[in-house]
Short mmCIF file of C-alpha atoms in Angstrom, two decimals:
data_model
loop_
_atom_site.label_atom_id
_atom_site.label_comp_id
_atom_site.label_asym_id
_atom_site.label_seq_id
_atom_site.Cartn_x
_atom_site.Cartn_y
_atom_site.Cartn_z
CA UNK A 10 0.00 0.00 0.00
CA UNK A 11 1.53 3.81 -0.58
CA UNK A 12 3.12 5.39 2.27
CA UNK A 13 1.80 2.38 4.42
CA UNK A 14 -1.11 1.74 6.28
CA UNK A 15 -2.87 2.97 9.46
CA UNK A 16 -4.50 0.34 12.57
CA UNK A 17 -8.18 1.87 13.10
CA UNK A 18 -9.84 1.48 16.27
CA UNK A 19 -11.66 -1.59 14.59
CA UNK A 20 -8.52 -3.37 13.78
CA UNK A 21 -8.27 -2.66 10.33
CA UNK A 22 -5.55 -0.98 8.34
CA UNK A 23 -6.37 2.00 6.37
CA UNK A 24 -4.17 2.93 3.69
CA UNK A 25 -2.38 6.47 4.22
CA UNK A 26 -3.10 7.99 0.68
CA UNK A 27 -6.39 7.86 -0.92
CA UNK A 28 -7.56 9.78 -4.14
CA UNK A 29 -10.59 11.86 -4.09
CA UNK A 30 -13.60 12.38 -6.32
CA UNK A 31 -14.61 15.68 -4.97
CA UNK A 32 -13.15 18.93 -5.61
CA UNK A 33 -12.78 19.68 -9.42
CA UNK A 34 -14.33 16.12 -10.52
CA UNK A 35 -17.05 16.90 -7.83
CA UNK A 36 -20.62 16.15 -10.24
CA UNK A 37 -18.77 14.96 -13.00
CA UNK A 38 -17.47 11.89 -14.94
CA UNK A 39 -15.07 10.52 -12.54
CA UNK A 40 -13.50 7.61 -14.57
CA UNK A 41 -10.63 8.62 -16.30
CA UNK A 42 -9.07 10.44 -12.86
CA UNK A 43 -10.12 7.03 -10.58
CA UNK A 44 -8.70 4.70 -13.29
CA UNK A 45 -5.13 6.89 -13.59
CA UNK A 46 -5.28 6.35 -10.09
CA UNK A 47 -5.40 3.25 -9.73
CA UNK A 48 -3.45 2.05 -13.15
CA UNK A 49 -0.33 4.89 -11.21
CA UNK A 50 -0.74 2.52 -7.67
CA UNK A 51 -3.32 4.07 -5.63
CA UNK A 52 -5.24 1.58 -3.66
CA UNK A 53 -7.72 3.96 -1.30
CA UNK A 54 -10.64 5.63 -3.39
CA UNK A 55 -12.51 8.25 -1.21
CA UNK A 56 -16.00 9.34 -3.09
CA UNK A 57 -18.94 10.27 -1.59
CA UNK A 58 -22.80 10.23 -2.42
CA UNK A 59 -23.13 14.12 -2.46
CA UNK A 60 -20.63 14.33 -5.26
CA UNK A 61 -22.51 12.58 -7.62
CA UNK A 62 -19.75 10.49 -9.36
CA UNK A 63 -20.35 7.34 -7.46
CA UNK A 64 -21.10 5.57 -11.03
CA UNK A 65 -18.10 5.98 -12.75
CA UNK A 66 -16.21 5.90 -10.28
CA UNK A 67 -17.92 2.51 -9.81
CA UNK A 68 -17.10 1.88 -13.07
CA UNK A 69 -13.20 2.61 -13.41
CA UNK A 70 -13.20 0.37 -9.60
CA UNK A 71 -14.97 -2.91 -11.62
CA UNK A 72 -12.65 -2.33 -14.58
CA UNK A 73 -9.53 -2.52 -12.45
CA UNK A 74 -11.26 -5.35 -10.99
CA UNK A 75 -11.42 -7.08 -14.18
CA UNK A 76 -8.22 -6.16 -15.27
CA UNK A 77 -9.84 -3.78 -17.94
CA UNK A 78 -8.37 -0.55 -17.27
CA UNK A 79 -5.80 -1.33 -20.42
CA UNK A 80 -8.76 0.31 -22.41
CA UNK A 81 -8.24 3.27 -23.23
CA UNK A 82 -12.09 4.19 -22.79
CA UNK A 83 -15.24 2.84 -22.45
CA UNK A 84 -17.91 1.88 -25.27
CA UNK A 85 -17.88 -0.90 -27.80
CA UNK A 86 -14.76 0.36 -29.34
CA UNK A 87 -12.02 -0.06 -26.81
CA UNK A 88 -8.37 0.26 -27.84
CA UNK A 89 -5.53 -1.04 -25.75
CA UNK A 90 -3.14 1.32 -23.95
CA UNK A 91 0.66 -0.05 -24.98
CA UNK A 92 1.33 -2.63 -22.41
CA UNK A 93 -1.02 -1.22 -19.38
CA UNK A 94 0.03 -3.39 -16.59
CA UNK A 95 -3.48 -4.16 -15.68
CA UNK A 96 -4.81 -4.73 -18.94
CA UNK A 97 -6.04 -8.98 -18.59
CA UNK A 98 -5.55 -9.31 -15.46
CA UNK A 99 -7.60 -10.87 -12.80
CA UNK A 100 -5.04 -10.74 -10.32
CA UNK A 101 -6.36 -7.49 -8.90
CA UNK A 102 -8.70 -8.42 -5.55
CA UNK A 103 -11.43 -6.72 -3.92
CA UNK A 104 -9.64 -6.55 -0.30
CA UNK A 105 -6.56 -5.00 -1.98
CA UNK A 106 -8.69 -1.74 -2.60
CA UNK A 107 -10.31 0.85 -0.12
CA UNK A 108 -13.27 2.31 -1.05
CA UNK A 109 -14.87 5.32 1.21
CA UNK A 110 -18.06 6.80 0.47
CA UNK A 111 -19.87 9.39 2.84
CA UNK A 112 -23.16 9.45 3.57
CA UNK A 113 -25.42 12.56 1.95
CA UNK A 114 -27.74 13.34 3.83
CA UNK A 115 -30.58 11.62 1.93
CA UNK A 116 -34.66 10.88 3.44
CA UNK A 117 -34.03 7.21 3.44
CA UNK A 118 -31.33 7.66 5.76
CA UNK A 119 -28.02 6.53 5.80
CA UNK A 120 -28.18 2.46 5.57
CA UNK A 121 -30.86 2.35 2.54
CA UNK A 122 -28.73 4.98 0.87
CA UNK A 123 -25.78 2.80 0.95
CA UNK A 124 -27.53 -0.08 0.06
CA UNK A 125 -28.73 2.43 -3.26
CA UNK A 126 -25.28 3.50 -3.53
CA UNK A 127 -24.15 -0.38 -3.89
CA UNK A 128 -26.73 -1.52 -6.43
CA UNK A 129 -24.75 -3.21 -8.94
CA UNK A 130 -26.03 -1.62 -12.38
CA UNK A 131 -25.01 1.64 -10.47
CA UNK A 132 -23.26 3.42 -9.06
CA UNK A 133 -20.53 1.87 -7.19
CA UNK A 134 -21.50 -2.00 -8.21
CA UNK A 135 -20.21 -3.24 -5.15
CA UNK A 136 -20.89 -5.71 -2.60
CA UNK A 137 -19.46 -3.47 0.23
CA UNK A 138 -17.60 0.07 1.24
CA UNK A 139 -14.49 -0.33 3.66
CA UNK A 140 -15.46 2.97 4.73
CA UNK A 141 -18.81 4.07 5.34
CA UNK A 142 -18.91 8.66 6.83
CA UNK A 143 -21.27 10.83 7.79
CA UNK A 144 -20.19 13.84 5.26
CA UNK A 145 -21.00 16.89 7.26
CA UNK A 146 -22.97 17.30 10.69
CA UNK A 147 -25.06 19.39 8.67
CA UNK A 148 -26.92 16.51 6.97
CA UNK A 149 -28.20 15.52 10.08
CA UNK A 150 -31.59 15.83 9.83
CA UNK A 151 -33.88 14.11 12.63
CA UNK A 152 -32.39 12.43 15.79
CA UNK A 153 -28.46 11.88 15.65
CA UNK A 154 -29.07 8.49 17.59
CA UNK A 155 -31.43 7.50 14.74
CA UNK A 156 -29.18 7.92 11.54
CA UNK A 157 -25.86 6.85 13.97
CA UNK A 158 -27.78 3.12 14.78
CA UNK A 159 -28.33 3.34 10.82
CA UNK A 160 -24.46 3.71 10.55
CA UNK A 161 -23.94 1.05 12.74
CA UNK A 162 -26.89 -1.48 11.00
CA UNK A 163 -24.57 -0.81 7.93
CA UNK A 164 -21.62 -2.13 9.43
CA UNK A 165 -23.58 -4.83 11.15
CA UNK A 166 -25.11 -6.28 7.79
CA UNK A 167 -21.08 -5.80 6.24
CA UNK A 168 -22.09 -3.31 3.57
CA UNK A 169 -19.59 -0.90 5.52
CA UNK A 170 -16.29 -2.25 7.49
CA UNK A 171 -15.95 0.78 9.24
CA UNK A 172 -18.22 3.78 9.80
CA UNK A 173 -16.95 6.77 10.83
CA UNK A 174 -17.41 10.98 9.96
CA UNK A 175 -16.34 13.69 8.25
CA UNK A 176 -16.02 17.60 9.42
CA UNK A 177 -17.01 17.41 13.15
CA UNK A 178 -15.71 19.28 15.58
CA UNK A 179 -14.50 18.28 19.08
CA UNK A 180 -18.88 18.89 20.35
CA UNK A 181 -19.97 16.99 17.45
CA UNK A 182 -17.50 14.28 17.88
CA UNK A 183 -17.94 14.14 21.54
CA UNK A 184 -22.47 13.94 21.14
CA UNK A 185 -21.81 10.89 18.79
CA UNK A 186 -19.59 9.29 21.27
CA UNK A 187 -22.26 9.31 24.47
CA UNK A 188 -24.61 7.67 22.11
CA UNK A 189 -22.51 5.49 19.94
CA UNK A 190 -22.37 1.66 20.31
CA UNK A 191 -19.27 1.66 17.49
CA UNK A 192 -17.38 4.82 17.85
CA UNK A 193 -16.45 6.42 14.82
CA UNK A 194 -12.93 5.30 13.35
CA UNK A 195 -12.14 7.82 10.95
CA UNK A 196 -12.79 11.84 11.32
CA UNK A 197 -12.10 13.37 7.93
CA UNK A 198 -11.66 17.14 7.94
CA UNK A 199 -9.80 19.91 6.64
CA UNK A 200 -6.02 20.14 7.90
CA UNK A 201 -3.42 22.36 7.10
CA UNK A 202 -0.58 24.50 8.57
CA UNK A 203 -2.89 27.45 8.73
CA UNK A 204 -5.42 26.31 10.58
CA UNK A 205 -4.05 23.86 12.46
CA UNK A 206 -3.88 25.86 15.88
CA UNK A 207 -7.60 26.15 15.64
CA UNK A 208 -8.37 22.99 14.65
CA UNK A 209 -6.37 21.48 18.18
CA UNK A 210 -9.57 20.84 20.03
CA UNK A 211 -10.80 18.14 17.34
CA UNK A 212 -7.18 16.57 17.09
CA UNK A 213 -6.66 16.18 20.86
CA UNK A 214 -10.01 14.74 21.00
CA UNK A 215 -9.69 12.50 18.20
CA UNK A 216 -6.23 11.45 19.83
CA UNK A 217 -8.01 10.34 22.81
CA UNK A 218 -10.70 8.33 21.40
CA UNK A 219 -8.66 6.64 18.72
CA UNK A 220 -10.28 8.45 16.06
CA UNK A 221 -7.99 8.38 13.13
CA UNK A 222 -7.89 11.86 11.30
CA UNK A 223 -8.18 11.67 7.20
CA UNK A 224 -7.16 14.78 6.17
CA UNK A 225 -8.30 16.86 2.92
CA UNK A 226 -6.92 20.26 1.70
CA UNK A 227 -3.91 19.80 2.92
CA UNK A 228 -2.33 21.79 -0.30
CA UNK A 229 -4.43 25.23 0.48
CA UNK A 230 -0.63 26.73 1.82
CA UNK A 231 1.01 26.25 -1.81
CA UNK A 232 -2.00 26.29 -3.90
CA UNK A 233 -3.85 29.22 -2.06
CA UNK A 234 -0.87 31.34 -0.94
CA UNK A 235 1.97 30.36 -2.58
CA UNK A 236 3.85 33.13 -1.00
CA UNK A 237 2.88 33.14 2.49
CA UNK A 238 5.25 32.13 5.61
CA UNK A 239 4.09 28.81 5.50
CA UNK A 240 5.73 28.22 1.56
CA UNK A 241 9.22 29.25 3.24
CA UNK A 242 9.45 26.92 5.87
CA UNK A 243 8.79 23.98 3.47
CA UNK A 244 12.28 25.07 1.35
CA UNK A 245 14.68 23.39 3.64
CA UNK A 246 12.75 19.85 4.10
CA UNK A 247 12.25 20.33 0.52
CA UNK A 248 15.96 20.47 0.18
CA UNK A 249 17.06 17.66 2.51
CA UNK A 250 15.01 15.29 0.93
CA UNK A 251 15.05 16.17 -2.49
CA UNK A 252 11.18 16.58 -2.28
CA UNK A 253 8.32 18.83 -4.21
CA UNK A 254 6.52 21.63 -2.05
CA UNK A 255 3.34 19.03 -1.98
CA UNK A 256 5.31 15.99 -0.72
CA UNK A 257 6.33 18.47 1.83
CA UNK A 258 3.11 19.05 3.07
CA UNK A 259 1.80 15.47 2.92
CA UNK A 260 4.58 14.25 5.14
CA UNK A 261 3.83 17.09 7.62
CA UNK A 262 0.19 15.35 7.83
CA UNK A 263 1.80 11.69 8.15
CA UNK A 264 3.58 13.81 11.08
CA UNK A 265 0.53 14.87 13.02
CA UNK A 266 -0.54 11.06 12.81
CA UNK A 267 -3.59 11.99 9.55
CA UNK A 268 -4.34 9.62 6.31
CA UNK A 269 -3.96 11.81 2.96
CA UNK A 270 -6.84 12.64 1.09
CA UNK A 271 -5.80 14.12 -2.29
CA UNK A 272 -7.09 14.66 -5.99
CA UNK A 273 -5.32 15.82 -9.22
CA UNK A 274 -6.20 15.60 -12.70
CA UNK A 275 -2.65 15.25 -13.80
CA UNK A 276 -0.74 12.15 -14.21
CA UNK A 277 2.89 13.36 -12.84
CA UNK A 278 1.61 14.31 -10.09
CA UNK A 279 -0.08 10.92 -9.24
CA UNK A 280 3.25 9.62 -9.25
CA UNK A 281 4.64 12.62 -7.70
CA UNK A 282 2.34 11.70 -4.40
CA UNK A 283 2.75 7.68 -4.67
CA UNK A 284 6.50 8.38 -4.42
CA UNK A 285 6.00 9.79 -0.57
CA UNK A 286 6.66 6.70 0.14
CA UNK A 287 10.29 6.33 -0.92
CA UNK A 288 11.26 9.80 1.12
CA UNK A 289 12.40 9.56 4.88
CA UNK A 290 9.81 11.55 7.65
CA UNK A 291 10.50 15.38 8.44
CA UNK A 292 12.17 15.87 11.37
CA UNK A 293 10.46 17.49 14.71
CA UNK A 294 12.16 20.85 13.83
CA UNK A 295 10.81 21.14 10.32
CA UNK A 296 7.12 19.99 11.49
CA UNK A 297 7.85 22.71 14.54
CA UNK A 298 8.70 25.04 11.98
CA UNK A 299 5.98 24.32 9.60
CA UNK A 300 3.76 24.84 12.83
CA UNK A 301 4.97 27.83 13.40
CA UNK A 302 4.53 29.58 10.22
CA UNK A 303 0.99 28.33 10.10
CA UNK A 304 0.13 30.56 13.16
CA UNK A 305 1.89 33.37 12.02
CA UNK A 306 -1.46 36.33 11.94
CA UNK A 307 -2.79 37.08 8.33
CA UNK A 308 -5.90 38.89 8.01
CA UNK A 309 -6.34 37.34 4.10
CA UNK A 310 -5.65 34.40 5.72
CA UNK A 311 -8.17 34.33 8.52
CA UNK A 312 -10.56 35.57 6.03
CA UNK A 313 -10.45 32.42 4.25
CA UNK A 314 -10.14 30.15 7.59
CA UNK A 315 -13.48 31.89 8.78
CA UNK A 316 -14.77 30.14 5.96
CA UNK A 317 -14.00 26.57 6.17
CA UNK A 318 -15.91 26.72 9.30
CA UNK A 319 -18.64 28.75 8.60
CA UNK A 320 -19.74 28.27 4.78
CA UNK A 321 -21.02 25.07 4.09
CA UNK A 322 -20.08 23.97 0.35
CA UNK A 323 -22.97 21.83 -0.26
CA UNK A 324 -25.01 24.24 -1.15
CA UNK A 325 -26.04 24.25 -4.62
CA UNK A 326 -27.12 27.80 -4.92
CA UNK A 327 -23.21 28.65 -4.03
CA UNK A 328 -21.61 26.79 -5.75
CA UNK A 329 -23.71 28.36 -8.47
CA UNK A 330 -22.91 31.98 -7.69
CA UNK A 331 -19.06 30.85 -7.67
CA UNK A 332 -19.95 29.37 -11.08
CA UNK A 333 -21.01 32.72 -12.99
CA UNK A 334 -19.15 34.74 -10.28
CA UNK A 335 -16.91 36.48 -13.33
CA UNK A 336 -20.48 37.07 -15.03
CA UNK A 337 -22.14 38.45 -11.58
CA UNK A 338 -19.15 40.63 -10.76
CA UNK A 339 -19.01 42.26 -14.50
CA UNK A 340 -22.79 43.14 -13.68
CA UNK A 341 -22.30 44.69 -10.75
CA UNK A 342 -19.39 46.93 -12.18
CA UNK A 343 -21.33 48.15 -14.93
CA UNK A 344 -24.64 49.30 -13.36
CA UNK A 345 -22.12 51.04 -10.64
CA UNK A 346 -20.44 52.74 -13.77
CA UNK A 347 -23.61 53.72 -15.58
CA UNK A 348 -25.46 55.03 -12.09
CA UNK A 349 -22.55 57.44 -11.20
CA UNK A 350 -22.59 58.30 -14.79
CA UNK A 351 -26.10 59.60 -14.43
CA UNK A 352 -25.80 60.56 -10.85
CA UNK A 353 -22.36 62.67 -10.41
CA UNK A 354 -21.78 63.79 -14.34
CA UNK A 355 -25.54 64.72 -15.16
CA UNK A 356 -27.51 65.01 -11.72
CA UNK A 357 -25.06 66.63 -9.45
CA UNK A 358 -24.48 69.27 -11.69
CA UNK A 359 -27.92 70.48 -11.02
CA UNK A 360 -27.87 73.32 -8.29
CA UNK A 361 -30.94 71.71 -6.35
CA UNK A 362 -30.32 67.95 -6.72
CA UNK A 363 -33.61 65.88 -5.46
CA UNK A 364 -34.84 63.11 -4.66
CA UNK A 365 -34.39 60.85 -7.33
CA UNK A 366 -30.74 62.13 -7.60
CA UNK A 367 -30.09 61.06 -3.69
CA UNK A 368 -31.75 57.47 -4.77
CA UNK A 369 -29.37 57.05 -7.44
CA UNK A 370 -26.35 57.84 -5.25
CA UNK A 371 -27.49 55.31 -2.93
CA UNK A 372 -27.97 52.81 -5.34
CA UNK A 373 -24.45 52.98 -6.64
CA UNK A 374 -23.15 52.92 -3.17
CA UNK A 375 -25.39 49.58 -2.54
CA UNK A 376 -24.04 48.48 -5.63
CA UNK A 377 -20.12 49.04 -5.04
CA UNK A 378 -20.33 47.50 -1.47
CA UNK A 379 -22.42 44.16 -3.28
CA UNK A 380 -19.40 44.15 -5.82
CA UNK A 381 -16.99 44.32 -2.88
CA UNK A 382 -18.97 41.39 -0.89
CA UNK A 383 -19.14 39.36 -4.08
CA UNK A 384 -15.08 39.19 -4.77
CA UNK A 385 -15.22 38.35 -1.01
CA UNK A 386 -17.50 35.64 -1.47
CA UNK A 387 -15.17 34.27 -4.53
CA UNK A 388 -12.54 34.37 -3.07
CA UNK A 389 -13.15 32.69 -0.33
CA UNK A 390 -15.60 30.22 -1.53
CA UNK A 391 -13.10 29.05 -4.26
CA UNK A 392 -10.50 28.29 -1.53
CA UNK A 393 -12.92 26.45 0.46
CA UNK A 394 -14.32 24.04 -2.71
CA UNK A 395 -11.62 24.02 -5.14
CA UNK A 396 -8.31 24.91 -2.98
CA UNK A 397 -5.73 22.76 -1.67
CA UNK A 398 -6.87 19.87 -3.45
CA UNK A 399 -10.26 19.67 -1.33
CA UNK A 400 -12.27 17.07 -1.15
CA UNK A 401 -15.35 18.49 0.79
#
């Protein structure tokens, strides 16, 4: 397995690298970035019901299974890729892969939603998930003890090995643990150097209950603020090992003890990631440095870290603002141009401006603050979904 494995509370291993479906591929064919996954090495898949992928990535997970993913697509006409590796094969086995899927929040709760999430024509056409989360405490809807014992039935009934959750905080974790009969194994949640101080109170208690940490978004420092103080204290572990910025980053969340979660579109850096496991581990100085850049104040910063813990990304009418944002903001900036046109060219001229003139100058001061709340909401929206490799 990359990078190794890590003993859950349950006594099974979980590998320490997995490759998303969410972020960029988040509602959209999924196949050709799970199978370059899996044809590069990786052996954890992490998808989840609310990205709405779960059939091809179903699909690229049976193909590897069959020891089709030498095709170089799917249809009738399929043409071999050179000498693919797993191209017929049947060697590949079920209990060498982890598969994670989370929980969305649907009515039928979370055990029949598995059990639609397994259905063999699609999407997943599977017999069982290793990994079975809660996505977000925010899907909760009804009684926590009611969709927990669902959790719990699932793992019973070995559709899901484990069960676990994703994005709850120390509270959260602590109101499923008085009521749980299997506490949760896995907590995945957004980790990086620049939030790490805040996000203490989850780790400590997740230390003490055995609740391994998957971490997402670990990239945000490089990918979000490539200059900040965090991107200098990676140079020298970068130089040491002869290591990438990323790789950098990755073993700093093998250092606090967290499983990777990851996604990329591009094939070098698939290999780039699989070959953490050839490097030696950063020393305690370099993840006390890394530390200590994280906490160094930035308002931008903080900005985007109020964020992560106060916009939820699974709503659809955000992620469609973010969509036409561009469109939205060019809106904005021409009815601001046209009403001080009118307003401070033509109107203010007058000698006794009235009442329509005052409405006008309020309406292109309601307009420039909405344009300056909008790049606001871009820019930290877009860091949230798409930054750091996320995998909300």
């Amino acid at each position: 397995m990359p990078i190794g494995t890590t003993k859950l509370r349950d006594g099974r291993c979980i590998p320490n690298l997995a490759f998303g479906s969410g972020s960029a591929l988040r509602g959209k064919d999924a196949y050709e970035s799970v199978a370059a996954a899996l044809r590069t090495g990786f052996r954890h898949i992490d998808t989840a019901q609310l990205y709405h992928n779960e059939d091809s990535v179903g699909m690229a997970i049976k193909e590897w299974l069959d020891g089709d993913l030498g095709y170089e697509s799917r249809g009738s006409e399929k043409h071999v890729i050179g000498n693919s590796p797993t191209f017929g094969l049947s060697s590949n086995k079920r209990e060498d892969l982890w598969v994670t899927t989370k929980y969305g929040g649907g009515d039928q709760g979370p055990y029949e939603e598995l059990k639609n999430s397994l259905k063999r024509a699609s999407p997943l056409q599977l017999e069982y998930v290793d990994l079975y989360l809660i996505h977000n405490p925010k899907l909760i809807h009804g009684d926590l003890v009611d969709i927990w014992r669902g959790m719990e039935q699932a793992k019973k009934d070995g559709i899901a090995k484990s069960i676990g959750v994703s994005n709850f905080d120390a509270k959260q974790l602590s109101d499923i643990v008085k009521i749980a009969k299997e506490v949760p194994v896995i907590n995945q949640m957004n980790l990086h150097p620049y939030i790490y101080q805040s996000s203490l109170d989850t780790l400590k208690f997740c230390n003490e209950n055995r609740i391994i940490v998957e971490a997402y978004g670990s990239l945000y420092p490089i990918t979000q603020y490539p200059d900040g103080p965090v991107t200098a204290a990676l140079i020298e572990p970068q130089r040491r090992l002869n290591a990438t910025a990323a790789q950098v980053l990755f073993l700093w969340v093998r250092a606090k003890g967290a499983v990777i979660v990851t996604t990329t579109n591009r094939s070098e850096r698939l290999v780039e990631y699989l070959a953490l496991g050839k490097l030696g581990p950063l020393y305690q100085a370099e993840v006390n440095a890394i530390d200590a850049a994280g906490a160094i104040p930035s308002s931008d910063i903080e900005s985007n870290v109020w964020l992560v813990t106060k916009i939820d990304p699974t709503i659809p009418h955000l992620r469609h603002i973010l969509k036409y944002r561009r469109f939205i903001s060019c809106i904005f900036i021409f009815q601001a141009t046209a009403l001080t046109y009118f307003v401070y060219i033509r109107n203010l001229r007058s000698a006794s401006p009235n009442w329509e003139t005052m409405v006008c100058a309020g309406s292109v001061t309601i307009f420039f603050i909405a344009s300056i709340l909008l790049t606001l909401i871009r820019r930290r929206a877009t860091a949230r979904i798409v930054g750091a490799g996320a995998n909300v």
